[in-house]
């Protein structure tokens, strides 16, 4: 599904490589009501990543002293042109396009720092990215393959308070952008309303982003209606029009091999014809700047920094024509100050209570709008998972200025399923697999309670159901009942690593937990758990053929998670702690008490990352039963050993992971980030806690290649540990 999504995104984006739009509005000499020189309009075309070349053109125009009286853009040209119109200068635009996370704009996933602690743990436990949403028991297909939430919030963050105007003539430089009415196909020139929404509508790549509701219309990418709308600039009274055309190359007959190629070429031919008709409307005094972008494509966002230079070169080649364009007077309107918010209103068509939305807003009334804080708040609201879009607009009520928060329900928002696979082998004949799925129903009540069923089949068998019930609108306090059944192998190894036997454990559990989440970074919970089962010796030798499993315990756990990614993290910290008191009075087979702690911290420089980690646990009192023993062994967990080879009442491990990103793949368009790295690890597990000693520590490590895939992390590597122990491992998918 993701491959299809990206294929369509690439196809449509490349097909729109010829898009361009224009428009203009009068700019009078300040205080006179009359224009003192010819009116100059700058028209910026679309074209996906190719549109980044507009930045280079703008830089050269500034160097020549040319500042337009009107900027018009379509699609990518609307993004660059809109930012230019609110006051970004050429060097600032270059900083923006270099630093922006383009891949994130085409990603449905909310930024991790906007997720709750529970959502972060779910992301780490089930790292499969595709979600299949259900509506009335059937799969629900979205109107766009990618949610526009991250795109829209990024636009709002960049536009900021400077774009909070109702009339685009009141921007630092008047602005127009062009979209297309999906119902009629007619071009729509946007000159007022909400600036970020207007830019987003112009960039509504069909089939990729859903059409944008705007002023009672449903709008898609403006290039579908008018590629280079010179006539719009003329209609706005432009005396001179500077048009920036992004040259793309049609496929040759030898390159057209598939049905997708035929459709793409057909659309491109229509766009070229539209361009030709609009270029024909240019007059002798108008200037056409044609940018040669051979070697780049509309998906080359990872080459943003190098696409700027061809824009500069094209403007320099046109300098002789540009010398006839009047220079600017230097009278550029100052950006407007942020509006002061008098009240906040919420427009909510979902099952969730307005209090759930309001609890995540930290905007202060009676003060100027803090757009950075507002965007963080909207991201946190969107992360709740029930919304197609979470947006805002500035509204006027007489003399009062309001902030209206709009939350729009996603079709099939409340139910979704995920499916994943875990494959593992050490290439010496030992291999394993797991197939996993889960079904989640969100917004069970107005506080966004969740019901989830999870299943795993393969080398292990697990079925679990849980109900997450928030007790307040912020979801700070919660209760969580859970029931489950599990069957798994419990291997027994000799001290030399030779597997001497294996139990098959079967047990069912029921638990009730309650706790508190701390914003997006931490959690603490307490619980009580009861379970019964059996462990049967399936192969090899052990003192007992059968063991009873009786679980009755009280648990207290807590954690911190500020990592930017659950795997291949570059920054942040993750820590956890868990205390268990097993009690015969609750039905346990033994009274015992254990404690376990762990921490990992990531720091990065450039493409390099260093992660330091340590963990350990011990039995404080009594003797834990077989299912409660601590275990070590496997990739990154004493890599030279078999998985779960070591077990005991106490364990400790410390290590270092160094990784470097070895490609510049843009995950938006088929690219998978690849990493190379190494680990250094030391640790051991002791059958009796009193035997724990640094003298017994096993030192090892690994070298690996890793990839962040749609199905979760993937690794192939070589591990080595003391005593000549070594393994070559391959792992893909969800860790267990």
XYZ file of C-alpha atoms in Angstrom:
736
model
C 0.000 0.000 0.000
C 2.805 2.410 0.883
C 4.576 1.559 -2.386
C 1.395 2.399 -4.326
C 0.995 5.592 -2.326
C 4.515 6.701 -3.163
C 4.249 5.614 -6.792
C 1.167 7.771 -7.273
C 2.807 10.636 -5.397
C 5.862 10.460 -7.667
C 3.747 10.146 -10.799
C 1.461 13.055 -10.027
C 4.227 15.252 -8.671
C 6.396 14.683 -11.758
C 3.399 15.250 -14.005
C 2.837 18.612 -12.373
C 6.418 19.659 -13.067
C 5.187 22.235 -15.573
C 2.674 23.995 -13.317
C 2.780 27.759 -12.938
C 0.351 30.507 -12.023
C 0.298 34.285 -11.945
C -1.665 37.270 -10.726
C -1.146 40.889 -9.760
C -2.592 43.766 -7.828
C -1.911 47.469 -7.869
C 0.668 48.980 -5.585
C 0.382 52.717 -5.131
C 3.003 55.120 -3.982
C 2.470 55.318 -0.193
C 0.205 58.198 0.771
C -0.551 59.353 -2.781
C -3.084 56.880 -4.211
C -1.189 56.985 -7.522
C 1.428 54.669 -8.971
C 4.776 56.339 -9.715
C 6.247 53.588 -11.923
C 5.131 50.584 -13.995
C 3.624 47.775 -11.982
C 5.814 44.637 -11.963
C 4.400 41.145 -11.314
C 6.525 38.074 -10.572
C 4.979 34.757 -11.634
C 6.362 31.540 -10.062
C 5.539 28.137 -11.531
C 4.916 24.804 -9.861
C 6.861 21.618 -10.272
C 7.423 19.930 -6.932
C 11.035 20.089 -5.830
C 11.945 21.899 -9.057
C 10.127 24.945 -7.668
C 12.940 25.415 -5.155
C 14.817 27.031 -8.072
C 12.543 30.066 -7.597
C 14.632 30.935 -4.543
C 17.711 31.408 -6.739
C 15.755 33.614 -9.148
C 14.508 35.789 -6.276
C 18.040 36.143 -4.898
C 19.321 37.458 -8.228
C 16.347 39.795 -8.661
C 17.114 41.250 -5.243
C 20.758 41.663 -6.197
C 19.637 43.562 -9.297
C 17.406 45.799 -7.168
C 14.153 44.400 -8.557
C 11.327 43.936 -6.076
C 7.944 43.100 -7.631
C 4.733 44.894 -6.786
C 2.855 41.591 -6.893
C 3.826 37.921 -6.524
C 1.757 35.116 -8.030
C 2.430 31.405 -7.583
C 0.950 27.993 -8.202
C 1.739 24.807 -6.291
C 5.412 24.962 -5.267
C 5.510 28.471 -6.663
C 2.731 29.364 -4.249
C 4.818 28.121 -1.318
C 7.930 30.084 -2.289
C 5.919 33.090 -3.454
C 3.731 33.142 -0.357
C 6.728 33.156 1.964
C 8.385 35.858 -0.127
C 5.224 37.944 0.105
C 5.063 37.810 3.910
C 8.587 39.206 4.156
C 11.147 36.421 3.715
C 14.093 37.658 1.671
C 16.164 35.514 -0.670
C 18.770 34.385 1.872
C 16.018 33.562 4.388
C 14.150 31.531 1.784
C 17.308 29.535 1.117
C 17.608 28.761 4.827
C 13.981 27.606 4.890
C 14.231 25.222 1.922
C 17.513 23.791 3.212
C 16.244 23.139 6.729
C 12.646 22.096 6.150
C 11.912 18.382 6.589
C 10.350 17.757 3.184
C 9.745 14.077 3.865
C 7.644 14.954 6.910
C 5.317 17.068 4.741
C 4.268 13.914 2.873
C 3.951 11.760 5.977
C 0.720 10.949 7.821
C 2.559 10.396 11.092
C 2.439 13.205 13.658
C 5.847 14.379 14.901
C 6.905 12.141 17.774
C 7.259 15.062 20.189
C 3.518 15.611 19.799
C 2.571 12.084 20.881
C 1.526 11.097 24.378
C 3.750 8.698 26.312
C 1.268 5.875 25.632
C 1.355 6.588 21.899
C 5.157 6.606 21.922
C 5.243 3.224 23.617
C 2.758 1.875 21.088
C 4.934 3.196 18.254
C 7.955 1.372 19.712
C 6.053 -1.858 20.440
C 4.326 -2.009 17.039
C 6.528 -0.051 14.581
C 4.517 -0.996 11.487
C 3.655 2.260 9.714
C 0.649 1.436 7.462
C -2.774 1.620 9.095
C -5.901 0.372 7.387
C -8.917 2.334 8.554
C -12.366 0.828 8.795
C -15.778 2.398 8.388
C -18.920 0.369 9.040
C -16.820 -2.782 8.985
C -15.202 -2.177 5.588
C -11.943 -0.553 4.537
C -12.248 3.209 4.188
C -10.308 4.796 1.324
C -9.237 8.416 1.907
C -9.717 11.180 -0.665
C -5.955 11.681 -0.551
C -3.208 9.177 0.035
C -1.414 11.508 2.435
C -2.876 13.666 5.175
C -2.032 17.326 4.703
C -1.750 17.989 8.446
C 2.033 18.243 8.602
C 2.116 20.327 5.426
C -0.497 22.751 6.703
C 1.090 23.137 10.129
C 4.485 23.743 8.535
C 2.985 26.423 6.308
C 1.346 28.055 9.315
C 4.599 27.980 11.246
C 6.484 29.595 8.343
C 3.810 32.162 7.530
C 3.415 33.034 11.202
C 1.623 36.116 12.390
C 2.901 38.089 9.378
C 0.392 36.246 7.233
C -2.567 36.721 9.568
C -4.428 39.067 7.190
C -7.801 38.726 5.515
C -6.717 40.548 2.336
C -3.533 39.393 0.612
C -2.969 42.961 -0.614
C -2.024 43.785 2.997
C 1.004 41.485 2.983
C 4.502 42.950 2.665
C 4.121 42.276 -1.052
C 0.617 41.666 -2.455
C 0.087 38.016 -3.360
C -2.141 35.774 -5.462
C -2.162 32.015 -5.827
C -4.098 29.804 -8.202
C -6.025 26.608 -7.460
C -8.539 24.601 -9.495
C -12.173 23.812 -8.702
C -12.386 20.000 -8.767
C -16.096 20.186 -9.593
C -15.834 22.415 -12.696
C -12.132 22.424 -13.564
C -12.137 26.233 -13.562
C -9.148 28.177 -12.233
C -9.674 29.895 -8.893
C -7.551 32.930 -8.057
C -7.130 33.254 -4.287
C -6.569 36.780 -3.084
C -8.125 36.827 0.390
C -8.940 34.579 3.321
C -6.451 32.442 5.216
C -2.991 32.572 3.614
C -1.683 29.162 4.721
C -4.907 27.479 3.579
C -4.741 29.257 0.226
C -1.166 28.081 -0.345
C -2.147 24.574 0.718
C -5.077 24.611 -1.746
C -2.757 25.616 -4.565
C -0.464 22.703 -3.631
C -3.262 20.085 -3.590
C -1.532 17.505 -5.773
C -4.459 15.355 -7.008
C -4.534 11.857 -5.582
C -1.783 12.661 -3.087
C -3.391 15.344 -0.924
C -7.142 15.469 -0.442
C -8.923 18.382 -2.139
C -8.906 21.467 0.063
C -12.259 22.941 1.201
C -11.997 26.689 0.673
C -14.761 29.275 0.483
C -17.472 26.678 -0.274
C -15.393 25.077 -3.027
C -13.281 21.950 -3.208
C -9.889 22.892 -4.629
C -6.990 20.949 -6.132
C -3.627 21.950 -7.542
C -3.926 25.110 -9.629
C -1.762 23.713 -12.381
C -4.602 21.439 -13.395
C -6.530 24.494 -14.610
C -3.921 27.053 -15.656
C -0.230 26.276 -15.819
C 1.242 29.715 -16.366
C -1.650 32.116 -15.820
C -0.173 35.177 -17.474
C -3.714 36.396 -18.034
C -4.240 36.622 -14.273
C -1.258 38.946 -13.930
C -2.552 41.035 -16.828
C -6.034 41.167 -15.322
C -4.494 42.548 -12.120
C -3.035 45.431 -14.114
C 0.594 44.341 -14.386
C 2.568 46.546 -16.760
C 5.514 44.133 -16.787
C 5.330 40.413 -16.013
C 8.402 38.372 -15.056
C 7.584 34.681 -15.570
C 9.750 31.898 -14.169
C 9.242 28.701 -16.145
C 10.677 25.420 -14.859
C 11.774 23.369 -17.836
C 11.152 19.662 -17.561
C 11.785 16.989 -20.169
C 9.124 14.856 -21.789
C 9.838 11.144 -22.071
C 11.128 9.784 -25.348
C 9.293 6.920 -27.063
C 11.964 4.521 -25.803
C 11.318 5.617 -22.213
C 7.558 5.005 -22.418
C 7.257 1.359 -21.429
C 4.393 1.023 -18.939
C 0.778 2.124 -18.597
C 1.899 4.555 -15.893
C 4.391 6.075 -18.339
C 1.624 6.533 -20.918
C -0.696 8.274 -18.428
C 2.134 10.463 -17.113
C 3.229 11.489 -20.613
C -0.367 12.230 -21.658
C -0.885 14.548 -18.713
C 2.466 16.232 -19.319
C 1.519 16.899 -22.962
C -1.708 18.580 -21.856
C 0.248 20.736 -19.444
C 2.754 21.729 -22.130
C -0.098 22.800 -24.410
C -1.549 24.908 -21.595
C 1.843 26.494 -20.989
C 2.227 27.352 -24.646
C -1.152 29.083 -24.742
C -0.318 31.196 -21.699
C 3.200 32.094 -22.818
C 1.652 33.371 -26.056
C -0.149 36.036 -23.991
C 3.143 37.618 -22.917
C 3.919 41.040 -24.408
C 7.203 42.463 -25.708
C 7.988 44.163 -22.378
C 7.452 40.978 -20.357
C 10.426 38.796 -19.347
C 10.527 34.988 -19.485
C 13.135 33.268 -17.269
C 13.535 29.613 -18.235
C 15.338 27.473 -15.673
C 17.281 24.457 -16.954
C 16.739 21.689 -14.400
C 18.149 18.730 -16.306
C 19.252 16.062 -13.851
C 16.617 16.968 -11.275
C 13.065 15.753 -10.883
C 9.979 16.965 -9.079
C 10.806 14.502 -6.276
C 14.375 15.741 -5.694
C 13.613 17.338 -2.334
C 16.744 15.761 -0.883
C 18.730 17.963 -3.311
C 17.031 21.194 -2.269
C 20.326 22.995 -1.635
C 21.628 22.309 -5.165
C 18.398 23.150 -7.014
C 18.734 26.822 -6.022
C 21.819 27.423 -8.210
C 20.099 26.804 -11.592
C 17.589 29.498 -10.635
C 20.383 32.001 -10.106
C 21.992 31.027 -13.411
C 18.723 31.431 -15.305
C 18.143 34.907 -13.865
C 21.688 35.948 -14.797
C 21.157 34.754 -18.375
C 18.062 36.971 -18.535
C 19.819 40.014 -17.030
C 19.898 41.945 -20.286
C 16.092 41.718 -20.517
C 15.741 42.410 -16.805
C 17.761 45.624 -17.106
C 14.660 47.232 -18.621
C 12.561 46.419 -15.555
C 12.155 49.406 -13.190
C 14.041 49.093 -9.935
C 12.276 49.129 -6.601
C 11.629 52.311 -4.687
C 12.653 50.599 -1.456
C 9.195 51.223 0.021
C 8.358 47.679 1.230
C 5.445 47.457 3.623
C 6.389 46.392 7.140
C 4.932 43.060 8.318
C 1.889 43.329 10.519
C 2.321 42.550 14.227
C 0.739 39.351 15.606
C -2.985 39.804 16.324
C -4.085 39.962 19.931
C -6.575 37.183 20.694
C -9.697 38.181 22.612
C -11.452 34.799 22.613
C -11.104 31.178 21.442
C -13.842 29.073 19.837
C -13.824 25.403 18.820
C -15.568 23.927 15.780
C -15.720 20.182 16.403
C -17.673 17.572 14.410
C -16.106 14.514 16.045
C -17.091 12.228 18.923
C -14.569 13.848 21.223
C -15.647 16.448 23.739
C -14.655 20.066 23.189
C -12.850 19.842 26.557
C -10.417 17.330 25.031
C -9.495 19.906 22.383
C -9.409 22.835 24.787
C -7.224 20.952 27.280
C -4.442 20.866 24.694
C -4.520 24.585 23.901
C -2.040 26.827 25.663
C -2.900 29.999 23.756
C -3.397 32.993 26.043
C -6.243 35.435 25.463
C -5.505 39.106 25.889
C -2.018 38.587 24.430
C -0.495 38.589 20.913
C -0.851 35.206 19.232
C 2.153 32.934 19.735
C 2.084 30.947 16.491
C 4.895 28.602 17.539
C 2.966 27.543 20.639
C -0.265 27.266 18.662
C 1.325 24.915 16.129
C 2.644 22.709 18.939
C -0.865 22.610 20.420
C -2.482 21.695 17.091
C 0.066 18.922 16.568
C -0.813 17.471 19.969
C -4.522 17.581 19.091
C -3.944 15.921 15.706
C -1.938 13.167 17.395
C -5.139 11.989 19.092
C -5.712 10.185 15.803
C -9.346 10.928 15.011
C -8.893 13.855 12.656
C -8.476 14.478 8.953
C -7.217 17.944 9.753
C -6.740 20.196 12.759
C -6.606 23.810 11.703
C -7.283 27.334 12.838
C -8.232 30.709 11.486
C -8.398 34.267 12.771
C -11.972 35.594 12.905
C -13.361 39.070 13.564
C -16.442 39.765 15.655
C -16.929 43.486 15.541
C -13.986 44.939 17.419
C -12.957 41.562 18.883
C -10.426 39.176 17.359
C -10.992 35.461 17.826
C -9.046 32.262 17.269
C -11.246 29.534 15.800
C -9.974 25.956 16.123
C -11.385 23.606 13.485
C -11.147 19.851 13.937
C -12.410 17.804 10.997
C -13.288 14.147 11.393
C -11.312 11.681 9.301
C -13.536 9.250 7.309
C -13.244 5.892 9.008
C -11.321 7.651 11.754
C -12.161 5.575 14.774
C -11.315 2.000 13.799
C -8.072 0.774 12.268
C -6.085 -2.419 11.874
C -2.361 -3.034 11.495
C -0.483 -6.133 10.401
C 3.196 -6.927 10.669
C 5.769 -9.651 10.373
C 8.884 -10.443 12.382
C 11.625 -12.522 10.793
C 14.789 -13.550 12.598
C 17.627 -15.915 11.787
C 21.251 -16.311 12.781
C 21.942 -18.101 9.484
C 23.178 -21.274 11.197
C 19.860 -23.047 10.872
C 18.084 -21.287 13.739
C 15.221 -19.136 12.489
C 11.924 -17.793 13.709
C 8.924 -15.867 12.518
C 5.910 -14.090 13.977
C 2.839 -12.669 12.296
C 1.102 -9.965 14.282
C -1.985 -7.825 13.983
C -4.031 -5.472 16.069
C -7.439 -3.869 15.879
C -7.979 -0.551 17.642
C -11.183 1.350 18.212
C -10.583 4.929 19.313
C -12.980 7.556 20.644
C -15.055 4.955 22.440
C -16.185 7.838 24.645
C -15.838 11.602 24.560
C -12.502 11.436 26.416
C -11.026 9.269 23.629
C -11.031 5.889 25.381
C -9.471 3.080 23.337
C -10.252 -0.607 22.948
C -7.548 -2.787 21.417
C -7.210 -6.452 20.501
C -3.770 -7.769 19.604
C -2.761 -11.142 18.226
C 0.528 -12.891 17.460
C 1.024 -16.273 15.804
C 4.162 -18.158 14.843
C 6.964 -19.244 17.160
C 4.960 -17.597 19.926
C 1.219 -17.293 20.363
C -0.412 -14.319 22.037
C -3.894 -12.868 22.244
C -4.542 -9.798 24.353
C -7.320 -7.272 24.810
C -7.130 -4.001 26.734
C -9.282 -0.960 27.383
C -7.608 2.406 27.958
C -9.954 4.706 29.867
C -8.837 8.323 30.409
C -10.264 9.954 33.508
C -9.828 13.558 32.405
C -9.862 15.569 29.178
C -6.066 15.806 29.040
C -5.710 12.021 29.464
C -3.347 12.626 32.350
C -5.046 10.059 34.620
C -6.186 6.681 33.323
C -7.194 3.125 34.176
C -6.389 0.148 31.972
C -7.884 -3.347 32.431
C -6.222 -6.081 30.369
C -6.670 -9.819 29.733
C -4.469 -12.094 27.674
C -3.193 -15.525 26.823
C 0.362 -16.391 25.794
C 2.270 -19.483 24.711
C 6.025 -19.218 24.195
C 9.224 -21.205 24.309
C 11.564 -20.857 27.286
C 15.010 -22.196 26.257
C 17.543 -23.596 28.715
C 21.251 -23.243 27.930
C 24.396 -24.680 29.467
C 27.222 -22.331 30.462
C 29.015 -23.005 27.145
C 25.996 -21.807 25.179
C 24.779 -25.255 24.245
C 20.998 -25.536 24.316
C 20.112 -28.430 26.627
C 16.348 -28.137 26.757
C 13.264 -26.072 26.156
C 9.995 -25.540 27.970
C 6.772 -24.469 26.324
C 4.967 -22.109 28.674
C 1.203 -21.543 28.471
C -0.501 -19.009 30.709
C -3.368 -16.585 30.870
C -3.392 -13.295 32.772
C -5.771 -10.580 33.869
C -4.550 -7.201 35.100
C -5.839 -3.832 36.203
C -3.548 -0.807 36.035
C -3.969 2.860 36.831
C -1.574 5.703 36.272
C -0.685 9.189 35.218
C 0.858 10.512 32.007
C 3.074 13.588 32.151
C 2.517 15.570 28.955
C 4.434 13.857 26.124
C 7.486 12.720 28.053
C 6.673 10.357 30.932
C 4.345 8.060 32.814
C 3.958 6.234 36.098
C 1.488 3.427 36.782
C 0.560 0.854 39.407
C -1.158 -2.442 38.759
C -2.308 -5.788 40.056
C -2.035 -8.959 37.964
C -3.282 -12.523 38.315
C -2.441 -15.449 36.055
C -2.247 -19.230 35.845
C -0.588 -21.665 33.463
C 1.818 -24.532 32.792
C 5.349 -24.973 31.472
C 5.954 -28.358 29.818
C 9.368 -29.680 28.875
C 9.173 -30.058 25.086
C 12.739 -31.183 24.369
C 16.070 -31.868 26.036
C 16.738 -32.290 29.726
C 15.723 -30.331 32.841
C 15.207 -31.159 36.528
C 11.397 -31.065 36.139
C 9.229 -32.114 33.219
C 6.301 -29.878 34.158
C 6.007 -26.649 36.091
C 2.971 -24.808 37.369
C 2.782 -21.091 36.622
C 0.885 -19.091 39.208
C 1.068 -15.318 38.950
C -0.228 -12.948 41.599
C 1.614 -9.661 41.852
C 1.563 -5.924 42.387
C 3.596 -3.816 39.956
C 4.805 -0.231 39.895
C 6.416 1.069 36.704
C 7.462 4.346 35.195
C 9.207 5.719 32.161
C 10.566 8.689 30.263
C 10.716 8.914 26.467
C 12.008 11.962 24.593
C 13.644 10.101 21.683
C 12.909 11.586 18.270
C 12.461 8.075 16.826
C 11.813 4.731 18.514
C 14.540 3.103 16.388
C 17.509 4.820 14.758
C 17.059 7.676 17.219
C 19.237 10.746 16.798
C 18.408 12.717 19.920
C 16.669 12.237 23.245
C 16.487 9.902 26.209
C 14.475 6.837 27.110
C 14.388 5.435 30.647
C 12.233 2.853 32.388
C 11.882 1.226 35.788
C 9.666 -1.614 37.053
C 9.171 -3.011 40.550
C 7.300 -6.289 41.086
C 6.024 -7.766 44.345
C 4.800 -11.352 43.891
C 2.505 -12.512 46.702
C 1.161 -15.946 47.544
C -1.800 -14.110 49.048
C -2.716 -13.039 45.485
C -2.334 -16.572 44.135
C 1.368 -16.575 43.250
C 3.421 -19.716 43.568
C 6.178 -17.850 45.413
C 6.693 -14.631 47.340
C 9.460 -12.639 45.658
C 10.350 -9.072 44.795
C 12.264 -7.793 41.756
C 13.366 -4.462 40.342
C 14.509 -3.577 36.820
C 15.817 -0.281 35.378
C 17.180 0.832 32.015
C 18.251 4.025 30.253
C 19.412 5.043 26.756
C 20.563 8.446 25.533
C 21.215 9.541 21.930
C 23.373 12.389 20.655
C 24.098 13.215 17.009
C 26.382 15.346 14.899
C 25.806 15.523 11.162
C 24.936 12.043 9.925
C 26.594 10.395 12.948
C 24.819 9.173 16.097
C 26.076 7.776 19.388
C 23.692 5.990 21.770
C 24.805 5.057 25.278
C 22.633 2.539 27.104
C 22.562 0.485 30.275
C 20.070 -1.752 32.038
C 19.906 -4.157 34.897
C 17.667 -5.988 37.310
C 17.819 -8.083 40.417
C 15.696 -10.139 42.744
C 15.358 -8.323 46.058
C 13.694 -11.106 48.046
C 12.561 -14.701 47.425
C 13.054 -16.814 44.282
C 11.242 -15.849 41.053
C 9.505 -18.506 38.982
C 10.600 -19.476 35.460
C 8.476 -16.934 33.569
C 9.821 -14.079 35.738
C 13.577 -14.689 35.273
C 15.658 -11.969 33.635
C 17.097 -12.866 30.214
C 19.976 -11.721 28.004
C 21.329 -12.652 24.607
C 20.692 -11.786 20.984
C 21.328 -8.851 18.636
C 22.411 -5.707 20.557
C 21.772 -7.620 23.778
C 25.146 -9.443 23.910
C 25.174 -9.941 20.178
C 27.440 -12.984 19.958
C 25.028 -15.109 21.994
C 21.751 -16.800 21.136
C 18.579 -14.884 21.934
C 17.618 -15.365 25.616
C 20.620 -17.618 26.140
C 21.379 -16.249 29.606
C 18.808 -16.186 32.402
C 18.796 -15.704 36.128
C 17.690 -13.799 39.191
C 19.937 -10.850 38.333
C 21.445 -9.334 35.204
C 23.263 -6.253 33.993
C 24.253 -4.905 30.611
C 25.852 -1.713 29.302
C 26.715 -0.735 25.778
C 27.322 1.804 23.074
C 25.787 2.000 19.600
C 27.439 4.081 16.903
C 25.563 4.564 13.623
C 26.006 6.708 10.530
C 23.411 7.362 7.861
C 24.918 6.212 4.579
C 22.410 7.495 2.033
C 20.448 10.648 1.267
C 17.226 8.790 0.514
C 14.057 10.826 0.779
C 11.534 8.444 2.389
C 8.749 10.371 0.681
C 9.645 8.841 -2.690
C 10.617 5.201 -2.309
C 13.773 5.967 -0.367
C 14.599 3.923 2.733
C 17.097 5.463 5.190
C 20.112 3.171 5.515
C 22.583 3.057 8.389
C 25.905 1.376 9.110
C 27.129 0.952 12.642
C 28.769 -0.989 15.400
C 28.070 -1.824 19.023
C 30.195 -2.507 22.072
C 28.388 -4.487 24.793
C 29.177 -5.987 28.174
C 26.994 -7.867 30.630
C 25.848 -11.141 32.104
C 22.979 -12.836 33.904
C 23.422 -14.784 37.127
C 21.300 -17.729 38.252
C 21.612 -16.552 41.862
C 21.637 -12.853 42.644
C 24.379 -13.410 45.241
C 26.700 -14.618 42.460
C 26.585 -11.336 40.532
C 30.111 -10.034 39.963
C 31.974 -7.802 37.524
C 34.523 -10.602 37.197
C 31.956 -12.591 35.198
C 31.073 -9.863 32.728
C 31.005 -11.008 29.085
C 32.303 -8.484 26.534
C 31.106 -8.497 22.956
C 29.833 -6.368 20.136
C 28.602 -6.274 16.574
C 28.780 -4.538 13.222
C 25.574 -4.051 11.264
C 23.649 -2.492 8.427
C 20.198 -1.165 9.344
C 17.159 0.224 7.563
C 14.043 1.990 8.799
C 11.352 0.199 6.795
C 7.564 0.313 6.638
C 7.452 -2.954 8.586
C 9.780 -1.739 11.320
C 13.543 -1.868 11.839
C 15.649 -4.214 9.718
C 19.188 -5.321 10.559
C 21.816 -7.616 9.148
C 25.004 -7.977 11.117
C 27.759 -9.976 12.707
C 28.026 -10.406 16.474
C 30.932 -11.653 18.567
C 31.308 -12.360 22.286
C 34.023 -13.698 24.565
C 34.810 -17.379 24.378
C 34.778 -17.426 20.579
C 30.999 -17.077 20.429
C 29.825 -15.493 17.169
C 26.736 -15.232 15.031
C 25.513 -13.655 11.824
C 22.010 -12.308 12.313
C 19.171 -11.038 10.168
C 16.171 -9.321 11.726
C 13.127 -7.578 10.269
C 10.007 -6.189 11.857
C 8.438 -5.910 15.243
C 10.712 -6.783 18.184
C 9.481 -9.125 20.928
